[in-house]
Amino acid sequence: MRIIRTIDAMRAAVREARRAGRSVGLVPTMGAFHEGHLSLMRRAREQNDLVVVSLFVNPTQFGQNEDLSSYPRDEARDAALAENEGVDVLFAPSAAEVYPDGFATSIDVSGITDVLDGASRGAFHFDGVATVVTKLFGIVRPDVAFFGQKDAQQIMVVRRVVSDLDLDVRIEACPIVRETDGLAMSSRNVYLSPEAREQATALSRALDAASAVRESGERDGERILDAARRVLADAGITPEYLELRDALALNTVTRVDSDALLAVAARVGAARLIDNHILKGDR
Ligand code: PAF
């Protein structure tokens, strides 16, 4: 596996693969790999000749009071894990390489970024994601890029950018990978103390409870949400948000007639965690 740090070298590697008629898959990451990341790499490996994993803790998607400086970083460990998955290139540029002096462009996706994490973290968050992902697509020019469904709103934002800017890349959403007790895997789980780690299971249990209510035939949004609220309250968790939104445009829904995104974000101990389920509608 090659580790590439410059945009020029990354472009050259992709050009060479393209000349040989090879397909290119990209897994964009911020490192601190866990099974969720590795599952994306495996998917990319199955489908592509050249697999590129980007490792870049993107400063522009972190707020002033967020965890940019403490975000877990261990490139040597990440490189070993990626190599073990058969990744061809780890693209690990510096912040100065990605955002050189004079950098002045930002991609602002409106509408779907006004809610959930966009409202909770601030508009800058998805501007930062959209901008860096678009840059990665410009540098790597992948046929397909792989994202985890845990960041459901992020996938919607990326798909919007790809559609609106006519980018020639297919976006593949991959299932959430969970610990055996249901906790969605996240690089931020390392912030959890043993007590908070136990408390954090309430997020997936809350979503399970709400899904079970929906599966029993209930369509009323409030009754479905109430099941999740009870589990969170019992665990002493006050969510930043717990919302039911339509799975296509993120409009609020009061009834689950078509597919809906049930999304939660909460601070548990030192970590801010998110999770979601898609609730199936009838149409
Ligand atoms: O999901 C992430 O790890 C990041 O938001 C991404 C897509 C790599 C952009 O920095």
GROMACS .gro file of C-alpha atoms and ligand atoms in nm:
model
  293
    1MET     CA    1   0.000   0.000   0.000
    2ARG     CA    2   0.129   0.346  -0.091
    3ILE     CA    3   0.088   0.645   0.138
    4ILE     CA    4   0.046   0.957  -0.074
    5ARG     CA    5   0.059   1.306   0.076
    6THR     CA    6   0.037   1.543  -0.218
    7ILE     CA    7  -0.244   1.619  -0.459
    8ASP     CA    8  -0.007   1.597  -0.757
    9ALA     CA    9   0.110   1.247  -0.663
   10MET     CA   10  -0.247   1.135  -0.598
   11ARG     CA   11  -0.358   1.263  -0.938
   12ALA     CA   12  -0.063   1.088  -1.104
   13ALA     CA   13  -0.153   0.754  -0.940
   14VAL     CA   14  -0.513   0.785  -1.057
   15ARG     CA   15  -0.405   0.888  -1.410
   16GLU     CA   16  -0.188   0.577  -1.434
   17ALA     CA   17  -0.476   0.354  -1.316
   18ARG     CA   18  -0.712   0.519  -1.564
   19ARG     CA   19  -0.466   0.467  -1.851
   20ALA     CA   20  -0.465   0.097  -1.765
   21GLY     CA   21  -0.846   0.096  -1.774
   22ARG     CA   22  -0.876   0.035  -1.399
   23SER     CA   23  -1.179   0.142  -1.195
   24VAL     CA   24  -1.127   0.363  -0.891
   25GLY     CA   25  -1.310   0.344  -0.557
   26LEU     CA   26  -1.275   0.604  -0.281
   27VAL     CA   27  -1.345   0.572   0.091
   28PRO     CA   28  -1.329   0.922   0.245
   29THR     CA   29  -1.239   0.908   0.618
   30MET     CA   30  -1.100   1.109   0.905
   31GLY     CA   31  -0.906   0.808   1.034
   32ALA     CA   32  -0.932   0.637   1.376
   33PHE     CA   33  -1.052   0.331   1.191
   34HIS     CA   34  -1.305   0.088   1.335
   35GLU     CA   35  -1.507  -0.197   1.183
   36GLY     CA   36  -1.739   0.056   1.017
   37HIS     CA   37  -1.452   0.202   0.814
   38LEU     CA   38  -1.313  -0.144   0.741
   39SER     CA   39  -1.652  -0.257   0.605
   40LEU     CA   40  -1.643   0.038   0.360
   41MET     CA   41  -1.290  -0.060   0.252
   42ARG     CA   42  -1.402  -0.421   0.194
   43ARG     CA   43  -1.694  -0.303  -0.020
   44ALA     CA   44  -1.458  -0.079  -0.217
   45ARG     CA   45  -1.211  -0.367  -0.259
   46GLU     CA   46  -1.482  -0.601  -0.393
   47GLN     CA   47  -1.589  -0.354  -0.660
   48ASN     CA   48  -1.280  -0.166  -0.776
   49ASP     CA   49  -0.935  -0.218  -0.924
   50LEU     CA   50  -0.775   0.075  -0.740
   51VAL     CA   51  -0.895   0.142  -0.384
   52VAL     CA   52  -0.807   0.480  -0.235
   53VAL     CA   53  -0.879   0.564   0.129
   54SER     CA   54  -0.842   0.929   0.222
   55LEU     CA   55  -0.736   1.009   0.577
   56PHE     CA   56  -0.785   1.375   0.657
   57VAL     CA   57  -0.923   1.527   0.976
   58ASN     CA   58  -1.098   1.812   0.801
   59PRO     CA   59  -1.074   2.126   1.017
   60THR     CA   60  -1.348   2.316   0.837
   61GLN     CA   61  -1.623   2.077   0.949
   62PHE     CA   62  -1.544   2.124   1.320
   63GLY     CA   63  -1.690   2.409   1.526
   64GLN     CA   64  -1.488   2.631   1.760
   65ASN     CA   65  -1.592   2.430   2.066
   66GLU     CA   66  -1.575   2.089   1.903
   67ASP     CA   67  -1.312   1.817   1.925
   68LEU     CA   68  -1.076   1.898   1.635
   69SER     CA   69  -0.766   1.906   1.858
   70SER     CA   70  -0.857   1.592   2.053
   71TYR     CA   71  -0.997   1.391   1.760
   72PRO     CA   72  -0.823   1.049   1.778
   73ARG     CA   73  -0.526   1.028   1.540
   74ASP     CA   74  -0.301   0.726   1.487
   75GLU     CA   75  -0.185   0.712   1.128
   76ALA     CA   76   0.047   0.413   1.174
   77ARG     CA   77  -0.235   0.201   1.317
   78ASP     CA   78  -0.477   0.320   1.047
   79ALA     CA   79  -0.224   0.245   0.772
   80ALA     CA   80  -0.174  -0.110   0.902
   81LEU     CA   81  -0.550  -0.171   0.915
   82ALA     CA   82  -0.604  -0.031   0.565
   83GLU     CA   83  -0.319  -0.236   0.423
   84ASN     CA   84  -0.469  -0.546   0.582
   85GLU     CA   85  -0.793  -0.476   0.390
   86GLY     CA   86  -0.601  -0.467   0.062
   87VAL     CA   87  -0.627  -0.089   0.016
   88ASP     CA   88  -0.392   0.034  -0.259
   89VAL     CA   89  -0.344   0.397  -0.159
   90LEU     CA   90  -0.382   0.584   0.170
   91PHE     CA   91  -0.416   0.950   0.071
   92ALA     CA   92  -0.313   1.146   0.381
   93PRO     CA   93  -0.254   1.511   0.289
   94SER     CA   94  -0.170   1.789   0.534
   95ALA     CA   95  -0.416   2.072   0.604
   96ALA     CA   96  -0.188   2.309   0.411
   97GLU     CA   97  -0.202   2.078   0.108
   98VAL     CA   98  -0.582   2.071   0.114
   99TYR     CA   99  -0.635   2.435   0.213
  100PRO     CA  100  -0.337   2.635   0.082
  101ASP     CA  101  -0.304   3.007   0.148
  102GLY     CA  102  -0.569   3.194  -0.042
  103PHE     CA  103  -0.822   2.911  -0.036
  104ALA     CA  104  -1.159   3.088  -0.060
  105THR     CA  105  -1.427   2.849  -0.183
  106SER     CA  106  -1.704   2.688   0.017
  107ILE     CA  107  -1.991   2.471  -0.098
  108ASP     CA  108  -2.316   2.556   0.075
  109VAL     CA  109  -2.603   2.310   0.034
  110SER     CA  110  -2.930   2.468   0.142
  111GLY     CA  111  -3.250   2.310   0.271
  112ILE     CA  112  -3.151   1.965   0.393
  113THR     CA  113  -2.866   2.116   0.598
  114ASP     CA  114  -3.100   2.339   0.802
  115VAL     CA  115  -3.212   2.053   1.028
  116LEU     CA  116  -3.071   1.775   1.247
  117ASP     CA  117  -2.687   1.803   1.259
  118GLY     CA  118  -2.693   2.121   1.047
  119ALA     CA  119  -2.911   2.290   1.310
  120SER     CA  120  -2.745   2.125   1.606
  121ARG     CA  121  -2.377   2.173   1.509
  122GLY     CA  122  -2.421   2.476   1.282
  123ALA     CA  123  -2.432   2.542   0.908
  124PHE     CA  124  -2.051   2.543   0.883
  125HIS     CA  125  -2.045   2.167   0.946
  126PHE     CA  126  -2.201   2.052   0.620
  127ASP     CA  127  -2.032   2.337   0.427
  128GLY     CA  128  -1.703   2.187   0.546
  129VAL     CA  129  -1.808   1.832   0.457
  130ALA     CA  130  -1.945   1.928   0.115
  131THR     CA  131  -1.634   2.129   0.029
  132VAL     CA  132  -1.377   1.869   0.132
  133VAL     CA  133  -1.568   1.579  -0.026
  134THR     CA  134  -1.599   1.773  -0.352
  135LYS     CA  135  -1.225   1.840  -0.343
  136LEU     CA  136  -1.155   1.471  -0.281
  137PHE     CA  137  -1.377   1.381  -0.576
  138GLY     CA  138  -1.184   1.633  -0.790
  139ILE     CA  139  -0.848   1.491  -0.684
  140VAL     CA  140  -0.926   1.117  -0.694
  141ARG     CA  141  -1.200   1.122  -0.961
  142PRO     CA  142  -1.349   0.795  -0.827
  143ASP     CA  143  -1.609   0.588  -1.009
  144VAL     CA  144  -1.772   0.520  -0.675
  145ALA     CA  145  -1.737   0.658  -0.323
  146PHE     CA  146  -1.842   0.474  -0.008
  147PHE     CA  147  -2.003   0.636   0.298
  148GLY     CA  148  -2.150   0.493   0.619
  149GLN     CA  149  -2.524   0.519   0.677
  150LYS     CA  150  -2.459   0.631   1.037
  151ASP     CA  151  -2.406   0.977   0.891
  152ALA     CA  152  -2.737   0.959   0.703
  153GLN     CA  153  -2.769   1.336   0.657
  154GLN     CA  154  -2.409   1.358   0.533
  155ILE     CA  155  -2.490   1.104   0.260
  156MET     CA  156  -2.792   1.311   0.156
  157VAL     CA  157  -2.577   1.625   0.142
  158VAL     CA  158  -2.310   1.448  -0.066
  159ARG     CA  159  -2.572   1.309  -0.304
  160ARG     CA  160  -2.721   1.659  -0.342
  161VAL     CA  161  -2.378   1.803  -0.430
  162VAL     CA  162  -2.311   1.523  -0.680
  163SER     CA  163  -2.647   1.578  -0.846
  164ASP     CA  164  -2.640   1.960  -0.845
  165LEU     CA  165  -2.279   1.992  -0.963
  166ASP     CA  166  -2.305   1.704  -1.215
  167LEU     CA  167  -2.016   1.515  -1.059
  168ASP     CA  168  -1.949   1.183  -1.228
  169VAL     CA  169  -1.935   0.961  -0.920
  170ARG     CA  170  -2.172   0.703  -0.776
  171ILE     CA  171  -2.238   0.726  -0.404
  172GLU     CA  172  -2.280   0.399  -0.220
  173ALA     CA  173  -2.430   0.402   0.129
  174CYS     CA  174  -2.316   0.114   0.350
  175PRO     CA  175  -2.500  -0.024   0.656
  176ILE     CA  176  -2.422   0.096   1.009
  177VAL     CA  177  -2.183  -0.140   1.187
  178ARG     CA  178  -2.271  -0.196   1.552
  179GLU     CA  179  -2.103  -0.334   1.863
  180THR     CA  180  -2.265  -0.655   1.995
  181ASP     CA  181  -2.475  -0.448   2.239
  182GLY     CA  182  -2.606  -0.228   1.956
  183LEU     CA  183  -2.390   0.084   1.998
  184ALA     CA  184  -2.314   0.225   1.652
  185MET     CA  185  -1.941   0.219   1.588
  186SER     CA  186  -1.785   0.564   1.590
  187SER     CA  187  -1.434   0.702   1.622
  188ARG     CA  188  -1.572   0.913   1.908
  189ASN     CA  189  -1.667   0.606   2.116
  190VAL     CA  190  -1.310   0.615   2.255
  191TYR     CA  191  -1.415   0.924   2.455
  192LEU     CA  192  -1.664   0.714   2.656
  193SER     CA  193  -1.580   0.617   3.015
  194PRO     CA  194  -1.702   0.265   3.113
  195GLU     CA  195  -2.016   0.420   3.271
  196ALA     CA  196  -2.087   0.642   2.970
  197ARG     CA  197  -2.021   0.347   2.736
  198GLU     CA  198  -2.299   0.156   2.917
  199GLN     CA  199  -2.532   0.460   2.909
  200ALA     CA  200  -2.463   0.510   2.536
  201THR     CA  201  -2.637   0.181   2.451
  202ALA     CA  202  -2.963   0.369   2.518
  203LEU     CA  203  -2.935   0.539   2.178
  204SER     CA  204  -2.967   0.218   1.977
  205ARG     CA  205  -3.214   0.075   2.229
  206ALA     CA  206  -3.431   0.386   2.185
  207LEU     CA  207  -3.426   0.348   1.806
  208ASP     CA  208  -3.503  -0.024   1.840
  209ALA     CA  209  -3.801   0.054   2.065
  210ALA     CA  210  -3.938   0.310   1.818
  211SER     CA  211  -3.884   0.072   1.524
  212ALA     CA  212  -4.069  -0.202   1.711
  213VAL     CA  213  -4.367   0.032   1.761
  214ARG     CA  214  -4.366   0.114   1.389
  215GLU     CA  215  -4.338  -0.257   1.301
  216SER     CA  216  -4.641  -0.332   1.518
  217GLY     CA  217  -4.838  -0.123   1.267
  218GLU     CA  218  -4.824   0.223   1.430
  219ARG     CA  219  -4.790   0.517   1.191
  220ASP     CA  220  -4.836   0.808   1.429
  221GLY     CA  221  -4.504   0.993   1.461
  222GLU     CA  222  -4.551   1.106   1.821
  223ARG     CA  223  -4.635   0.754   1.943
  224ILE     CA  224  -4.330   0.617   1.764
  225LEU     CA  225  -4.106   0.892   1.905
  226ASP     CA  226  -4.250   0.843   2.256
  227ALA     CA  227  -4.114   0.489   2.265
  228ALA     CA  228  -3.765   0.622   2.195
  229ARG     CA  229  -3.803   0.916   2.436
  230ARG     CA  230  -3.889   0.678   2.722
  231VAL     CA  231  -3.572   0.471   2.672
  232LEU     CA  232  -3.353   0.782   2.659
  233ALA     CA  233  -3.519   0.932   2.967
  234ASP     CA  234  -3.475   0.606   3.163
  235ALA     CA  235  -3.104   0.618   3.079
  236GLY     CA  236  -3.081   0.983   3.189
  237ILE     CA  237  -3.009   1.108   2.836
  238THR     CA  238  -3.150   1.436   2.706
  239PRO     CA  239  -3.104   1.423   2.329
  240GLU     CA  240  -2.981   1.719   2.125
  241TYR     CA  241  -3.244   1.599   1.883
  242LEU     CA  242  -3.465   1.297   1.835
  243GLU     CA  243  -3.662   1.346   1.517
  244LEU     CA  244  -3.861   1.171   1.253
  245ARG     CA  245  -3.814   1.312   0.904
  246ASP     CA  246  -3.899   1.192   0.559
  247ALA     CA  247  -3.611   0.994   0.417
  248LEU     CA  248  -3.593   1.185   0.087
  249ALA     CA  249  -3.602   1.558   0.171
  250LEU     CA  250  -3.579   1.559   0.552
  251ASN     CA  251  -3.914   1.736   0.592
  252THR     CA  252  -4.081   1.681   0.929
  253VAL     CA  253  -4.331   1.397   0.924
  254THR     CA  254  -4.615   1.340   1.165
  255ARG     CA  255  -4.708   1.000   1.018
  256VAL     CA  256  -4.489   0.727   0.876
  257ASP     CA  257  -4.666   0.658   0.549
  258SER     CA  258  -4.352   0.653   0.336
  259ASP     CA  259  -3.993   0.576   0.445
  260ALA     CA  260  -3.878   0.797   0.731
  261LEU     CA  261  -3.544   0.870   0.895
  262LEU     CA  262  -3.553   0.841   1.273
  263ALA     CA  263  -3.240   1.023   1.387
  264VAL     CA  264  -3.092   1.091   1.728
  265ALA     CA  265  -2.795   1.292   1.855
  266ALA     CA  266  -2.693   1.315   2.219
  267ARG     CA  267  -2.403   1.399   2.441
  268VAL     CA  268  -2.311   1.099   2.651
  269GLY     CA  269  -2.024   1.167   2.889
  270ALA     CA  270  -1.749   1.329   2.683
  271ALA     CA  271  -1.881   1.213   2.345
  272ARG     CA  272  -2.138   1.353   2.106
  273LEU     CA  273  -2.299   1.050   1.942
  274ILE     CA  274  -2.544   1.010   1.654
  275ASP     CA  275  -2.745   0.713   1.531
  276ASN     CA  276  -3.043   0.646   1.307
  277HIS     CA  277  -3.287   0.391   1.167
  278ILE     CA  278  -3.488   0.401   0.848
  279LEU     CA  279  -3.852   0.326   0.930
  280LYS     CA  280  -4.033   0.166   0.641
  281GLY     CA  281  -4.353   0.323   0.514
  282ASP     CA  282  -4.608   0.155   0.292
  283ARG     CA  283  -4.529   0.358  -0.017
  284PAF     O1  284  -1.760   1.101   0.765
  284PAF     C1  285  -1.644   1.147   0.774
  284PAF     O2  286  -1.552   1.085   0.827
  284PAF     C2  287  -1.617   1.287   0.720
  284PAF     O3  288  -1.726   1.370   0.738
  284PAF     C3  289  -1.571   1.288   0.573
  284PAF     C4  290  -1.681   1.234   0.482
  284PAF     C5  291  -1.447   1.202   0.557
  284PAF     C6  292  -1.539   1.430   0.529
  284PAF     O4  293  -1.438   1.486   0.605
   0.00000   0.00000   0.00000
